[in-house]
XYZ file of C-alpha atoms in Angstrom:
384
model
C -74.468 17.071 -12.510
C -76.233 13.867 -13.477
C -74.260 10.846 -14.620
C -75.117 7.741 -16.561
C -74.397 4.085 -16.093
C -72.893 2.170 -18.967
C -76.326 0.633 -19.528
C -77.831 4.127 -19.958
C -75.243 4.935 -22.618
C -75.680 1.662 -24.490
C -79.427 1.173 -24.180
C -80.123 2.489 -27.699
C -77.132 0.752 -29.227
C -78.177 -2.868 -28.947
C -80.854 -4.890 -30.693
C -83.800 -6.100 -28.659
C -84.831 -9.252 -30.521
C -84.296 -12.700 -29.047
C -84.261 -15.652 -31.417
C -83.508 -19.372 -31.222
C -83.720 -19.668 -27.442
C -84.644 -22.577 -25.199
C -86.188 -21.973 -21.787
C -84.310 -23.903 -19.118
C -86.013 -22.729 -15.960
C -87.572 -19.888 -14.028
C -87.449 -18.406 -10.566
C -89.317 -19.881 -7.635
C -92.010 -17.257 -8.169
C -93.885 -16.922 -11.444
C -91.968 -15.072 -14.116
C -93.091 -13.641 -17.422
C -91.387 -14.623 -20.656
C -89.529 -11.323 -20.585
C -87.734 -12.183 -17.355
C -86.982 -15.890 -17.736
C -83.401 -16.940 -18.177
C -82.910 -19.023 -21.294
C -80.082 -21.164 -22.581
C -79.023 -20.344 -26.131
C -76.864 -22.107 -28.649
C -73.197 -21.378 -28.109
C -70.552 -21.125 -30.844
C -68.027 -22.888 -28.596
C -67.890 -25.938 -26.379
C -65.022 -24.414 -24.394
C -65.492 -22.593 -21.103
C -66.470 -18.937 -21.124
C -65.017 -17.060 -18.169
C -66.317 -13.488 -18.271
C -68.882 -11.296 -20.022
C -69.574 -7.615 -20.671
C -72.076 -5.423 -22.517
C -71.009 -3.249 -25.474
C -72.527 -0.917 -28.040
C -72.993 -3.969 -30.271
C -74.482 -6.201 -27.593
C -72.995 -8.662 -25.079
C -69.525 -10.188 -25.491
C -67.824 -13.036 -23.599
C -64.280 -14.419 -23.436
C -62.904 -17.810 -22.494
C -60.764 -20.850 -23.239
C -58.703 -21.254 -26.425
C -58.609 -17.482 -26.823
C -62.251 -17.360 -27.864
C -64.182 -14.103 -27.823
C -67.874 -14.512 -28.694
C -70.646 -11.979 -29.262
C -74.402 -11.865 -29.731
C -75.130 -10.646 -33.254
C -78.426 -10.653 -35.130
C -80.127 -13.044 -32.728
C -77.280 -15.563 -32.546
C -73.963 -15.929 -30.765
C -70.853 -16.193 -32.926
C -67.097 -16.258 -32.518
C -65.553 -12.854 -32.985
C -61.963 -13.792 -32.146
C -60.419 -17.257 -32.601
C -57.255 -18.267 -30.745
C -56.745 -14.919 -29.002
C -54.747 -11.818 -29.999
C -51.528 -13.816 -30.454
C -53.235 -16.719 -32.287
C -51.827 -19.083 -29.640
C -55.094 -20.212 -28.035
C -54.201 -18.768 -24.631
C -57.035 -18.989 -22.115
C -58.855 -15.690 -21.626
C -59.938 -14.888 -18.077
C -61.370 -11.355 -18.048
C -63.077 -8.862 -20.342
C -64.279 -5.276 -19.958
C -65.572 -2.535 -22.255
C -64.791 1.131 -22.718
C -67.314 3.609 -21.349
C -68.772 4.201 -24.820
C -68.994 0.458 -25.490
C -67.088 0.730 -28.768
C -64.203 -1.533 -27.731
C -63.528 -4.450 -25.429
C -60.267 -5.310 -23.701
C -59.576 -8.892 -22.665
C -56.758 -10.645 -20.813
C -55.500 -14.131 -20.090
C -52.669 -16.633 -19.902
C -48.979 -15.884 -20.593
C -49.471 -12.128 -20.453
C -52.122 -12.035 -23.201
C -53.886 -8.683 -23.678
C -56.117 -7.830 -26.619
C -58.338 -4.968 -27.675
C -61.208 -5.450 -30.105
C -62.877 -2.452 -31.758
C -66.506 -3.440 -32.425
C -66.957 -0.656 -34.983
C -63.901 -1.252 -37.189
C -63.595 -4.965 -36.320
C -59.929 -4.425 -35.533
C -58.135 -6.826 -33.183
C -55.033 -5.301 -31.593
C -52.440 -7.329 -29.704
C -51.118 -5.593 -26.575
C -49.722 -8.711 -24.887
C -46.833 -8.728 -22.382
C -46.434 -5.004 -21.599
C -43.012 -4.376 -20.121
C -42.213 -8.061 -20.580
C -44.935 -9.183 -18.168
C -45.954 -12.720 -19.147
C -47.744 -13.886 -15.998
C -51.402 -14.831 -16.401
C -53.651 -11.805 -16.190
C -56.692 -12.704 -14.094
C -58.967 -9.732 -14.773
C -59.091 -6.214 -16.198
C -60.922 -2.922 -15.828
C -61.284 -0.155 -18.423
C -62.378 3.463 -18.253
C -62.543 6.112 -20.984
C -63.524 6.220 -24.653
C -62.237 3.774 -27.253
C -59.083 4.906 -29.046
C -59.090 8.265 -27.308
C -58.364 8.284 -23.586
C -58.616 4.732 -22.242
C -57.181 4.029 -18.849
C -56.785 0.271 -18.404
C -55.944 -1.855 -15.375
C -54.670 -5.442 -15.402
C -54.168 -7.770 -12.423
C -52.393 -11.123 -12.339
C -51.749 -14.293 -10.371
C -48.683 -12.772 -8.734
C -50.778 -10.058 -7.111
C -49.502 -7.379 -9.457
C -51.474 -4.486 -10.903
C -50.367 -2.708 -14.052
C -52.085 0.437 -15.305
C -51.895 1.816 -18.834
C -53.001 5.113 -20.339
C -53.724 5.927 -23.993
C -51.404 8.594 -25.385
C -52.071 11.149 -28.126
C -49.885 9.053 -30.420
C -52.203 6.089 -29.957
C -49.648 4.115 -27.962
C -50.347 2.873 -24.443
C -48.047 4.054 -21.677
C -47.692 1.680 -18.748
C -47.000 2.689 -15.173
C -44.847 0.985 -12.573
C -46.278 -2.291 -11.307
C -47.675 -2.300 -7.758
C -48.925 -5.087 -5.478
C -52.114 -3.896 -3.739
C -52.517 -7.008 -1.569
C -48.934 -8.031 -0.993
C -48.631 -10.700 -3.683
C -51.786 -12.823 -3.457
C -53.651 -13.594 -6.677
C -56.137 -10.880 -7.660
C -59.196 -12.449 -9.324
C -61.368 -9.328 -9.221
C -60.957 -5.655 -10.158
C -63.490 -2.935 -10.925
C -63.246 0.843 -11.258
C -66.233 3.137 -10.728
C -64.334 6.193 -11.936
C -61.287 6.834 -14.074
C -58.856 6.630 -11.159
C -60.990 5.192 -8.360
C -61.842 1.564 -7.789
C -61.302 -1.659 -5.880
C -59.572 -5.051 -6.043
C -60.071 -8.319 -4.169
C -57.515 -11.086 -3.631
C -57.577 -14.768 -2.774
C -56.313 -13.949 0.731
C -59.480 -12.055 1.761
C -57.939 -8.655 1.001
C -60.079 -5.885 -0.476
C -58.320 -2.661 -1.356
C -59.356 0.738 -2.667
C -57.527 3.401 -4.634
C -58.359 6.972 -5.591
C -55.171 7.804 -7.501
C -55.243 5.445 -10.440
C -53.777 2.475 -8.621
C -50.568 4.087 -7.370
C -51.521 3.619 -3.716
C -53.965 1.247 -2.036
C -55.726 1.138 1.317
C -57.074 -2.087 2.774
C -60.783 -1.911 3.633
C -61.458 -5.575 4.447
C -62.534 -8.214 4.915
C -61.004 -9.180 8.246
C -63.586 -11.737 9.352
C -64.062 -13.536 6.023
C -62.875 -17.111 5.954
C -63.665 -18.229 2.417
C -62.393 -17.577 -1.081
C -63.127 -14.408 -3.068
C -63.894 -14.774 -6.781
C -65.085 -11.429 -8.129
C -65.833 -7.837 -7.202
C -68.193 -5.066 -8.313
C -67.376 -1.457 -7.464
C -70.091 1.205 -7.689
C -68.582 3.863 -5.490
C -66.485 4.597 -2.436
C -69.383 3.394 -0.295
C -70.912 0.720 -2.518
C -68.914 -2.464 -3.172
C -69.870 -6.126 -3.529
C -67.591 -9.150 -3.342
C -68.604 -12.592 -4.672
C -67.376 -15.357 -2.400
C -67.641 -19.005 -1.472
C -70.359 -20.587 0.665
C -73.109 -18.715 -1.191
C -72.075 -15.318 0.182
C -72.043 -11.870 -1.388
C -70.380 -9.286 0.853
C -71.603 -5.693 0.853
C -69.547 -2.650 1.829
C -71.280 0.629 2.702
C -68.183 2.702 3.366
C -68.030 1.770 7.041
C -68.615 -1.959 7.456
C -68.864 -5.233 5.569
C -72.054 -7.268 5.751
C -72.191 -10.891 4.533
C -75.401 -11.858 2.744
C -76.105 -15.551 2.154
C -77.799 -15.491 -1.244
C -77.637 -19.234 -1.891
C -79.284 -21.532 0.653
C -77.290 -24.464 -0.723
C -74.095 -22.568 -0.012
C -72.802 -22.864 -3.554
C -69.927 -20.557 -4.503
C -70.753 -17.198 -6.086
C -68.248 -16.855 -8.929
C -69.240 -13.578 -10.599
C -70.967 -10.319 -9.721
C -71.885 -7.257 -11.792
C -73.562 -4.017 -10.756
C -75.283 -1.345 -12.805
C -76.705 1.439 -10.675
C -79.297 0.066 -8.287
C -79.403 -3.226 -10.177
C -77.035 -6.134 -10.081
C -76.499 -9.722 -11.128
C -74.431 -12.590 -9.776
C -73.832 -16.199 -10.817
C -71.974 -19.247 -9.640
C -71.887 -22.997 -9.165
C -74.768 -25.217 -10.198
C -76.020 -22.845 -12.885
C -77.560 -20.476 -10.340
C -78.162 -16.785 -11.101
C -78.964 -14.070 -8.574
C -80.531 -10.641 -9.051
C -80.114 -7.719 -6.688
C -83.435 -6.556 -5.210
C -82.037 -4.092 -2.692
C -78.807 -3.411 -0.854
C -79.018 -6.635 1.143
C -81.420 -8.816 -0.832
C -80.745 -11.015 -3.849
C -83.298 -13.148 -5.695
C -82.209 -16.622 -6.795
C -82.988 -18.146 -10.207
C -82.553 -21.903 -10.617
C -81.813 -22.866 -14.223
C -81.705 -26.667 -13.846
C -78.163 -26.615 -15.209
C -75.157 -28.090 -13.431
C -72.684 -25.846 -15.219
C -70.453 -23.532 -13.239
C -71.176 -19.957 -14.286
C -68.039 -17.807 -14.172
C -69.178 -14.561 -15.796
C -72.255 -12.351 -15.706
C -73.142 -8.993 -17.251
C -76.040 -6.567 -16.946
C -76.935 -5.371 -20.416
C -78.892 -2.675 -22.194
C -80.947 -5.245 -24.133
C -79.820 -8.582 -22.678
C -78.508 -9.795 -19.365
C -76.123 -12.719 -19.821
C -74.352 -15.373 -17.782
C -71.620 -17.646 -19.153
C -69.682 -20.638 -17.928
C -68.353 -24.162 -18.395
C -68.683 -25.924 -21.716
C -69.495 -22.691 -23.516
C -72.762 -22.315 -21.591
C -74.619 -19.080 -22.368
C -77.759 -17.996 -20.548
C -79.529 -14.793 -21.444
C -82.566 -12.767 -20.475
C -84.296 -10.061 -22.485
C -84.166 -6.748 -20.668
C -86.650 -5.044 -22.982
C -86.716 -2.907 -26.055
C -84.325 0.046 -25.751
C -85.999 3.429 -25.641
C -85.014 7.054 -25.658
C -85.043 7.463 -21.902
C -87.502 8.886 -19.449
C -86.439 12.494 -19.673
C -85.108 12.684 -16.148
C -81.445 12.936 -17.088
C -80.901 9.260 -16.275
C -79.609 10.005 -12.826
C -78.432 6.859 -11.090
C -77.787 7.944 -7.534
C -77.432 4.818 -5.417
C -78.947 6.516 -2.412
C -75.794 6.603 -0.322
C -74.142 9.655 -1.787
C -72.392 7.745 -4.563
C -73.053 7.601 -8.273
C -72.826 4.413 -10.284
C -70.339 3.736 -13.087
C -70.615 6.700 -15.399
C -69.440 8.125 -18.668
C -69.296 11.582 -20.161
C -70.699 10.293 -23.457
C -73.830 12.173 -24.499
C -74.733 10.174 -27.602
C -75.514 6.553 -28.238
C -74.501 4.335 -31.112
C -76.944 3.065 -33.689
C -76.851 -0.639 -34.477
C -76.657 0.456 -38.119
C -72.973 1.114 -37.405
C -72.435 -2.605 -36.948
C -73.104 -5.564 -39.193
C -75.871 -7.852 -37.987
C -74.299 -10.666 -39.988
C -70.833 -10.799 -38.499
C -68.546 -9.017 -36.084
C -65.590 -11.328 -36.701
C -62.209 -9.614 -36.713
C -61.287 -8.303 -40.148
C -58.249 -6.195 -39.269
C -55.239 -7.042 -37.127
C -52.655 -4.790 -35.543
C -49.859 -4.857 -33.001
C -50.279 -2.271 -30.283
C -47.417 -0.270 -28.861
C -46.522 0.009 -25.189
C -44.165 2.733 -24.003
C -42.519 3.188 -20.638
C -43.019 6.426 -18.664
C -39.431 7.444 -19.378
C -40.117 7.351 -23.113
C -42.830 10.006 -22.911
């Protein structure tokens, strides 16, 4: 059975026009206008810490509780001050498999969900009384139907939640995959299978929805870990210090120095065979093959903390509200091959069971700012 990456599902859902952009640099080799990274005007001067693609285009989250989105050729604020209206810093963002909603997390236990179709912002902060800073999140499933969400924090805790028929989210018992060290990176390639990385060089995998974890590395690593991308049981990347991206093939870890200046790699994202990474000094990296990454120098000094492969735009975000983007190309109806995305090692990339895409007509090209607000409900397992 063929499966699709999130990009395959969203490729018809996003606009393909790029307006109001300023070229800031190109790769060492000649690049066409379609592949140059460009800096665009940002709606915020505050840091943006993570990015993701959705059915309405790319979104990013950052300081002061800001969530921003690319709409109608421009970037605009979608959420001001966060789900609690307390300006808590947002650290991670992820989208449902159908791209219709984003979940984001941050300081003091902040958790929010934003429905891009209904423009509804729902506050799910502090499940079970947890008010530690959430560092990152991962989401699987369809918006409002069967989401399974994962949150990790600075105390090394992982909390999983599952959407119930009532609409409430049921949380599971908290576990500590890496023994208590901060978890800056989490990614799930299937509903119950994925990976985490910690600041103590621990990488763990689960196949049962986060109930149990096995350590798979990285014993010889000596630097910090910042982010992780999970494509399968035998296809994982970890973004690290000293210009290194680690690759796991199911048997061994291989360090790849992708930055000759040894600048830290702060973010990594994979989509099938493709992938992007970003880090200090405004540098962006593109996956060419399993062990090769191409470097793009943007002439910016900004630290880039988030990167996302998109269906119409690739984006990287960072300090001072910096937003860089690159046009992927006009979405089309596919190549008729079922959109199989076998990675060549027996694994499939992030997939979804969705068989239809979303027209941009479902979303306003003028504004995606939150119009509706709600308080979400968390229930304990014993209440179900």
